[in-house]
Short mmCIF file of C-alpha atoms in Angstrom, two decimals:
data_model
loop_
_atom_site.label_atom_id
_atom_site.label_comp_id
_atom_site.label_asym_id
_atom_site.label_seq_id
_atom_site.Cartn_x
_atom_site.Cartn_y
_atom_site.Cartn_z
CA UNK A 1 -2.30 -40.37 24.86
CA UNK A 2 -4.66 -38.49 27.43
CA UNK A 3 -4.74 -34.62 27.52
CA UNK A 4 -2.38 -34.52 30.57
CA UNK A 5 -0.03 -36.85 28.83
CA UNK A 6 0.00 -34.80 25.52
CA UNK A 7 0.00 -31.17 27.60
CA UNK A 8 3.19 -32.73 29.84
CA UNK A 9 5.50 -33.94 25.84
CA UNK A 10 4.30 -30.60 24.68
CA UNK A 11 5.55 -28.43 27.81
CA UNK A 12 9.01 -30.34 27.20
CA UNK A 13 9.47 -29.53 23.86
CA UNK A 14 8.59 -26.20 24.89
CA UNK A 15 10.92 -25.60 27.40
CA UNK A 16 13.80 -27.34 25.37
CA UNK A 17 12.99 -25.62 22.54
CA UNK A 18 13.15 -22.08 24.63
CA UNK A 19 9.62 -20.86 24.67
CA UNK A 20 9.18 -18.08 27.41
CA UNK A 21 5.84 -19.60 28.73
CA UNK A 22 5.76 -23.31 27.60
CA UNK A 23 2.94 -24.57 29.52
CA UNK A 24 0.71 -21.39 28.68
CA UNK A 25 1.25 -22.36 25.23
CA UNK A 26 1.27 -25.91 25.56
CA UNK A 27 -2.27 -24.80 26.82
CA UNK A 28 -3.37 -22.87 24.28
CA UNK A 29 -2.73 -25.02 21.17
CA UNK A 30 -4.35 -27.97 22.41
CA UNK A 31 -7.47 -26.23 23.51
CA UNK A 32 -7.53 -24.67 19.54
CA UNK A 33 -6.82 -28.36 18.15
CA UNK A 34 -9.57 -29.89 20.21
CA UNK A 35 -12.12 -26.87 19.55
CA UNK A 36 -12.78 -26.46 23.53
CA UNK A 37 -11.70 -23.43 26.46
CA UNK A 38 -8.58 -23.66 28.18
CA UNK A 39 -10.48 -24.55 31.49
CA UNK A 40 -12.17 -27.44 29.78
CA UNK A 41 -8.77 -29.27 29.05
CA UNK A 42 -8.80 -29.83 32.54
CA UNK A 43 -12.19 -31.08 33.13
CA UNK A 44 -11.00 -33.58 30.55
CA UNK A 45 -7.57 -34.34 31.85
CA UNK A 46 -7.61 -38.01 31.53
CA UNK A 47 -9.79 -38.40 27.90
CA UNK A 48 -7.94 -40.33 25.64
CA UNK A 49 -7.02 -37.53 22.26
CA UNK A 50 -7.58 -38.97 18.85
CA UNK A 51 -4.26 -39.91 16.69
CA UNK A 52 -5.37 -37.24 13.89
CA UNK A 53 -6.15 -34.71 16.71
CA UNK A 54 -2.87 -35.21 18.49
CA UNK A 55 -0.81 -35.55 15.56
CA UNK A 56 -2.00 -31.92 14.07
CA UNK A 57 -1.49 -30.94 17.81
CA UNK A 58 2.26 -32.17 17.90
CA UNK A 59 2.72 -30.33 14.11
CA UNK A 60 1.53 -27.06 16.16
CA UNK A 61 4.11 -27.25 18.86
CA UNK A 62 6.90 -27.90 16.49
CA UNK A 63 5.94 -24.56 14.70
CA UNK A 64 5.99 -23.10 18.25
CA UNK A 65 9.26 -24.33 18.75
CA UNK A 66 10.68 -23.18 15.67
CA UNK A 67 9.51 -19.64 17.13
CA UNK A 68 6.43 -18.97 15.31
CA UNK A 69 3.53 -16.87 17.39
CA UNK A 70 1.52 -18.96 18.60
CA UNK A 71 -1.25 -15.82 17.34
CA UNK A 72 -0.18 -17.22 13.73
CA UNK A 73 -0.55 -21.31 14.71
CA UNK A 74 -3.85 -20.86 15.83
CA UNK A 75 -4.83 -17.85 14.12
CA UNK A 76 -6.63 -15.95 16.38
CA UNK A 77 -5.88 -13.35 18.64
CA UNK A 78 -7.63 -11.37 21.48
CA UNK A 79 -7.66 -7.10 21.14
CA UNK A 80 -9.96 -5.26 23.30
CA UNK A 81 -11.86 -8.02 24.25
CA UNK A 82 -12.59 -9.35 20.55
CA UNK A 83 -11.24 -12.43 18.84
CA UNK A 84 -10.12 -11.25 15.46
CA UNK A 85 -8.27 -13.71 13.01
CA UNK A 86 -4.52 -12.87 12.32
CA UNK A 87 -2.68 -14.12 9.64
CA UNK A 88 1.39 -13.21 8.89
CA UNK A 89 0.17 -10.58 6.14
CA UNK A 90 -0.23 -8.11 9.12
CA UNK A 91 1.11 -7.53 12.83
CA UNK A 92 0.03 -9.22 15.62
CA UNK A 93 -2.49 -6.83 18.00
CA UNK A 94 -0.56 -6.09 21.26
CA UNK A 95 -1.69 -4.82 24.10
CA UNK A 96 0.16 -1.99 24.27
CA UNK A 97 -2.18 -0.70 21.36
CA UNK A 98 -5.36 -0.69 23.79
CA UNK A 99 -3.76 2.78 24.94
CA UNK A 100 -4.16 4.08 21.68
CA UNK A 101 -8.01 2.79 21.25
CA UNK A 102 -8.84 4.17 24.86
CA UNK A 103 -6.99 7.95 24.50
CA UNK A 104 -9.19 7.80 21.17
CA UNK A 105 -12.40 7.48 22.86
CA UNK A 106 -11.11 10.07 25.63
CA UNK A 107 -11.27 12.55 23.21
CA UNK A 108 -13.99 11.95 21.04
CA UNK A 109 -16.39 11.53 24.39
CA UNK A 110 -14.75 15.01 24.98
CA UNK A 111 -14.44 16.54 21.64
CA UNK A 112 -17.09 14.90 19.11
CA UNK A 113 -19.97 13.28 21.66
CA UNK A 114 -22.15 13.31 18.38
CA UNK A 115 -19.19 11.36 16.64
CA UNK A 116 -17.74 11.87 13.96
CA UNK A 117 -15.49 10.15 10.57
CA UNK A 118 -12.43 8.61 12.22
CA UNK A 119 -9.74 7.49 9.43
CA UNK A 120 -7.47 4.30 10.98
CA UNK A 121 -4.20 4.78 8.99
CA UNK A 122 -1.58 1.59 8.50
CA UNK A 123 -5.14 -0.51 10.05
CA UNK A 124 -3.10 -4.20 9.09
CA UNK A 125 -5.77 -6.71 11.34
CA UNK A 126 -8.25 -4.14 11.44
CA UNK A 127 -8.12 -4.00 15.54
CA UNK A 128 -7.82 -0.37 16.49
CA UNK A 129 -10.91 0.28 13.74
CA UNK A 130 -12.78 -2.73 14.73
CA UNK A 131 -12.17 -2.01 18.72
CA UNK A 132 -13.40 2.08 18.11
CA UNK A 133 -16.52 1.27 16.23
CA UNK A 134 -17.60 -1.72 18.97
CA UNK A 135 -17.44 1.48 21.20
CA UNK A 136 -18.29 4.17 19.46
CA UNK A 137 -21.66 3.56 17.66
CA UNK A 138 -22.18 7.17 16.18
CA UNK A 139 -18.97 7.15 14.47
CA UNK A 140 -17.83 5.79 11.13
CA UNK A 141 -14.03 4.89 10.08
CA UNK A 142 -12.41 4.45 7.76
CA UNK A 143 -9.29 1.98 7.50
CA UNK A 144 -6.41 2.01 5.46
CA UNK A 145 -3.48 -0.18 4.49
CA UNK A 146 -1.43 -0.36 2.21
CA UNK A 147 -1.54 -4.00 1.57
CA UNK A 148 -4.76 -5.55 -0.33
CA UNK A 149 -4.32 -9.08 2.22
CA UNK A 150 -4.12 -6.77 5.37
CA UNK A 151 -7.34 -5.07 3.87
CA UNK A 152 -9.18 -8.78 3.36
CA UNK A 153 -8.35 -9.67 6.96
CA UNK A 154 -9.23 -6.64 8.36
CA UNK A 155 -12.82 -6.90 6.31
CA UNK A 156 -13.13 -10.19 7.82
CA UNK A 157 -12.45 -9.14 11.31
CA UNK A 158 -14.81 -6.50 10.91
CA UNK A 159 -17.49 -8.79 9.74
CA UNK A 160 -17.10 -11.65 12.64
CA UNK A 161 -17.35 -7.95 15.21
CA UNK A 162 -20.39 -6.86 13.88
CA UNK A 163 -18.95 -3.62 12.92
CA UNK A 164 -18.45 -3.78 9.47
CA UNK A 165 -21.64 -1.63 8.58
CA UNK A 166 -19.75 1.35 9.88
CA UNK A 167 -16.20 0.93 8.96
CA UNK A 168 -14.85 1.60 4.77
CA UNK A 169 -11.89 -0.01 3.19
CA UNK A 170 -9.16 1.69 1.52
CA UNK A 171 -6.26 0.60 -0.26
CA UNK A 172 -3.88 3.43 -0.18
CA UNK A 173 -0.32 5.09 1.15
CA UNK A 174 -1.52 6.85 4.12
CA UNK A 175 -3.27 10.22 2.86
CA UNK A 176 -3.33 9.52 -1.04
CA UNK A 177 -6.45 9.12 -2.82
CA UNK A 178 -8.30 10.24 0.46
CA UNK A 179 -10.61 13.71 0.19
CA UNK A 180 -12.76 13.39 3.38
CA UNK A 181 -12.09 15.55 5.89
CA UNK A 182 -11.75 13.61 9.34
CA UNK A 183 -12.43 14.17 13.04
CA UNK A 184 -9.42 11.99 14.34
CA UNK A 185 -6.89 10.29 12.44
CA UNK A 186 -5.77 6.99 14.36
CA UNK A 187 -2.64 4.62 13.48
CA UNK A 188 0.10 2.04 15.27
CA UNK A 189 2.67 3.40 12.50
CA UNK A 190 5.94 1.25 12.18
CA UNK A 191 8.39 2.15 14.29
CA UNK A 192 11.16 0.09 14.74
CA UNK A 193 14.40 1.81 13.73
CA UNK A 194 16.72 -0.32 11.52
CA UNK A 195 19.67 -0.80 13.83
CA UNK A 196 16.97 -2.40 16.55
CA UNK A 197 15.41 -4.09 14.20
CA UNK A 198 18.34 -6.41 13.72
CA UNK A 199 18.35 -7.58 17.09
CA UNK A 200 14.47 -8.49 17.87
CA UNK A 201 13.47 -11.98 19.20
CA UNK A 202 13.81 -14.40 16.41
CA UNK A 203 9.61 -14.41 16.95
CA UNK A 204 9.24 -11.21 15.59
CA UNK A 205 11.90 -10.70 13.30
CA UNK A 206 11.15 -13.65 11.43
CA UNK A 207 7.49 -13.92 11.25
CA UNK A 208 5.85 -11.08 11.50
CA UNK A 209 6.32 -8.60 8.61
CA UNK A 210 9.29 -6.04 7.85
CA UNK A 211 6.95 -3.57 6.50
CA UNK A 212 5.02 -3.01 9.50
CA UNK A 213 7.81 -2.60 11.62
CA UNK A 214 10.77 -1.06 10.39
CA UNK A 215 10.73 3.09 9.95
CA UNK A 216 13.77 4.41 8.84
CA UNK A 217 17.13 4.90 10.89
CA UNK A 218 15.45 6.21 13.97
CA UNK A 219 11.97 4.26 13.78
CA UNK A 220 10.34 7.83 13.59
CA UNK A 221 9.99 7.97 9.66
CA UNK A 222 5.80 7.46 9.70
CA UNK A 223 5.37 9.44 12.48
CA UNK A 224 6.83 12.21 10.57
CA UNK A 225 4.94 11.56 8.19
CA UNK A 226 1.37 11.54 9.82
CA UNK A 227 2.50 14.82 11.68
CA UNK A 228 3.23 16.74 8.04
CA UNK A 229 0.46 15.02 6.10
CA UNK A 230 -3.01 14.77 8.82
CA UNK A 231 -3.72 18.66 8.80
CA UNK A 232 -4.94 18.53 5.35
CA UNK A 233 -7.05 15.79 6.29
CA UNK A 234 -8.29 16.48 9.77
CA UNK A 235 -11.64 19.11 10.35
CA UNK A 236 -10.43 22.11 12.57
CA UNK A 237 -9.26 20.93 16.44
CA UNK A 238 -9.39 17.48 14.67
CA UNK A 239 -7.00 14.89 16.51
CA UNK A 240 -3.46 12.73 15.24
CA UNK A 241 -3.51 10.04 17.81
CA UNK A 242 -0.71 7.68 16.88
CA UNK A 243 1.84 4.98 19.21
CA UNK A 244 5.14 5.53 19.72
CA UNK A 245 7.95 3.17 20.58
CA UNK A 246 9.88 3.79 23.78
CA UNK A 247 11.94 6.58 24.03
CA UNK A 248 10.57 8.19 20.94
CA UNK A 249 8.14 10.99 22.50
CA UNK A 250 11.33 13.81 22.83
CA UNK A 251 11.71 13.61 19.39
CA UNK A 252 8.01 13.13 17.81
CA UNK A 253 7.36 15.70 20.37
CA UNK A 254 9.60 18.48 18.78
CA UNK A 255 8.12 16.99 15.44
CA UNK A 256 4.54 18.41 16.76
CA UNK A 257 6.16 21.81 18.39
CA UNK A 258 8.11 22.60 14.98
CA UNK A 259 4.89 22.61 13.04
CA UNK A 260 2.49 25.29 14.43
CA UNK A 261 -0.16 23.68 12.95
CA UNK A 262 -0.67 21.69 16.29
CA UNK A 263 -1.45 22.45 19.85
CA UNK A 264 -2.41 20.05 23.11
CA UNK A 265 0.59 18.29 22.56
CA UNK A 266 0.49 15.46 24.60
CA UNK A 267 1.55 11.71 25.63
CA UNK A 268 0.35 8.77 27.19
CA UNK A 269 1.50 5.93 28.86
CA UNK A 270 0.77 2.67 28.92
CA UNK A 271 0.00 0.38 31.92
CA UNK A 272 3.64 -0.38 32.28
CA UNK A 273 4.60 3.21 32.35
CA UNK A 274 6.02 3.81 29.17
CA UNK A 275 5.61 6.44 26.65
CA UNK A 276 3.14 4.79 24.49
CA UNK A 277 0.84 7.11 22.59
CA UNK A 278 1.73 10.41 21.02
CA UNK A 279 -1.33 12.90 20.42
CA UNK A 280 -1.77 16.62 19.32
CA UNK A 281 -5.27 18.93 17.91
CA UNK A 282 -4.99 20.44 14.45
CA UNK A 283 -5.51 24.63 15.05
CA UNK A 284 -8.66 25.97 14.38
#
């Protein structure tokens, strides 16, 4: 079979099989099973594919139409202009999470132009830590997790960046075993609420891992969480920046207003408009 005839079978059993964006993906898992760009499959349209080649390509689309990412079949995927390596120990990066990684840098330009020690809390991949030391080269982070595997891949990620001179590793529940005192504390917290859990697309729900998603009845469980526990660990008019899921700024808002340990309470949106990032300074 050419590379027109495999990308038209796999479209079909894309489509039939429900995938939102068939021939994106059809795409995308041929150009990772042949080791070549996207734009080269056509350059190459008529090239006859090797049986081993399009055999291990036909296994990948019938993972894909089961409903696995297709970030976890080819185990890659792009963050802030990086490739970092994903694996189903830890969320996939989304793009919604670039608005956290860009207020970040806002306010350390602003607030820390010398840097500074940020800590990345819950860092799974590693992509908000990698993507904040590729841009901010007098800072150091350190990244957190919980989970040992998330910690490996994140390493690893770091590594492949170039940025793993500047970022530590650190296997803990959000503040424990930490003493430093940071500048900004960073995280993408879970925050999925159980009800709404139930009902996400078969993609998510069944792949990617509870852990990292789910946060109590209301999906704000972390967030409270981050709010009571940072001031301890943040330097005076040190930063929280954390994302929030959609409709959840009234409420991690009050969170912030309740404890007067805060002030420049704020929120950010991402570039669809929605409440994306929640951020507030620890009082001097």
């Amino acid at each position: 079979m050419t590379i027109t005839e495999l990308l038209h079978e796999a479209g079909r059993r894309l489509r039939k099989g429900g995938s939102p964006s068939p021939s994106l993906d059809a795409e995308v898992l041929l150009a990772r099973c042949l080791g070549v760009e996207r734009i080269d499959l056509y350059a190459r349209a008529d090239l006859a594919v090797e049986p081993d080649q399009r055999n291990r390509y036909l296994d990948a689309v019938a993972r894909r139409v089961k409903g696995e990412p297709v970030a976890y079949i080819v185990g890659k995927k792009e963050f802030w202009s990086l490739e970092l390596a994903v694996t189903a120990d830890t969320l996939i990066p989304r793009p919604d999470t670039e608005t956290v990684v860009e207020e970040a840098i806002r306010l350390m330009k602003r607030g820390f132009p010398r840097g500074g020690s940020i800590l990345d809390v819950g860092t799974g991949s590693g992509a908000i830590a990698v993507a904040l030391a590729s841009e901010l080269e007098e800072t150091t982070i350190t990244a957190s997790d919980i989970s040992e595997r998330a910690l490996l891949l994140a390493r690893e990620n770091a590594i492949a960046t170039g940025t793993a001179g500047r970022i530590f590793f650190v296997c803990t529940d959000l503040f424990e075993s930490l003493t430093e005192k940071f500048v900004m504390i960073v995280s993408n917290p879970p925050y999925i609420a159980e009800e709404a859990y139930r009902i996400l697309p078969p993609g998510v729900r069944c792949f990617e891992p509870e852990k990292a998603l789910i946060a109590g009845p209301r999906g704000t469980e972390f967030h409270g969480r981050l709010i009571e526990g940072a001031p301890s660990r943040l330097c005076d008019n040190g930063w929280l920046v954390m994302e929030i899921g959609d409709g959840q700024w009234n409420e991690v808002e009050s969170m912030f207003q309740n404890d007067h340990r805060w002030d420049c309470i704020h929120v950010v949106r991402d570039l669809a408009g929605n409440d994306r990032v929640a951020a507030a300074r620890r009082r001097s």
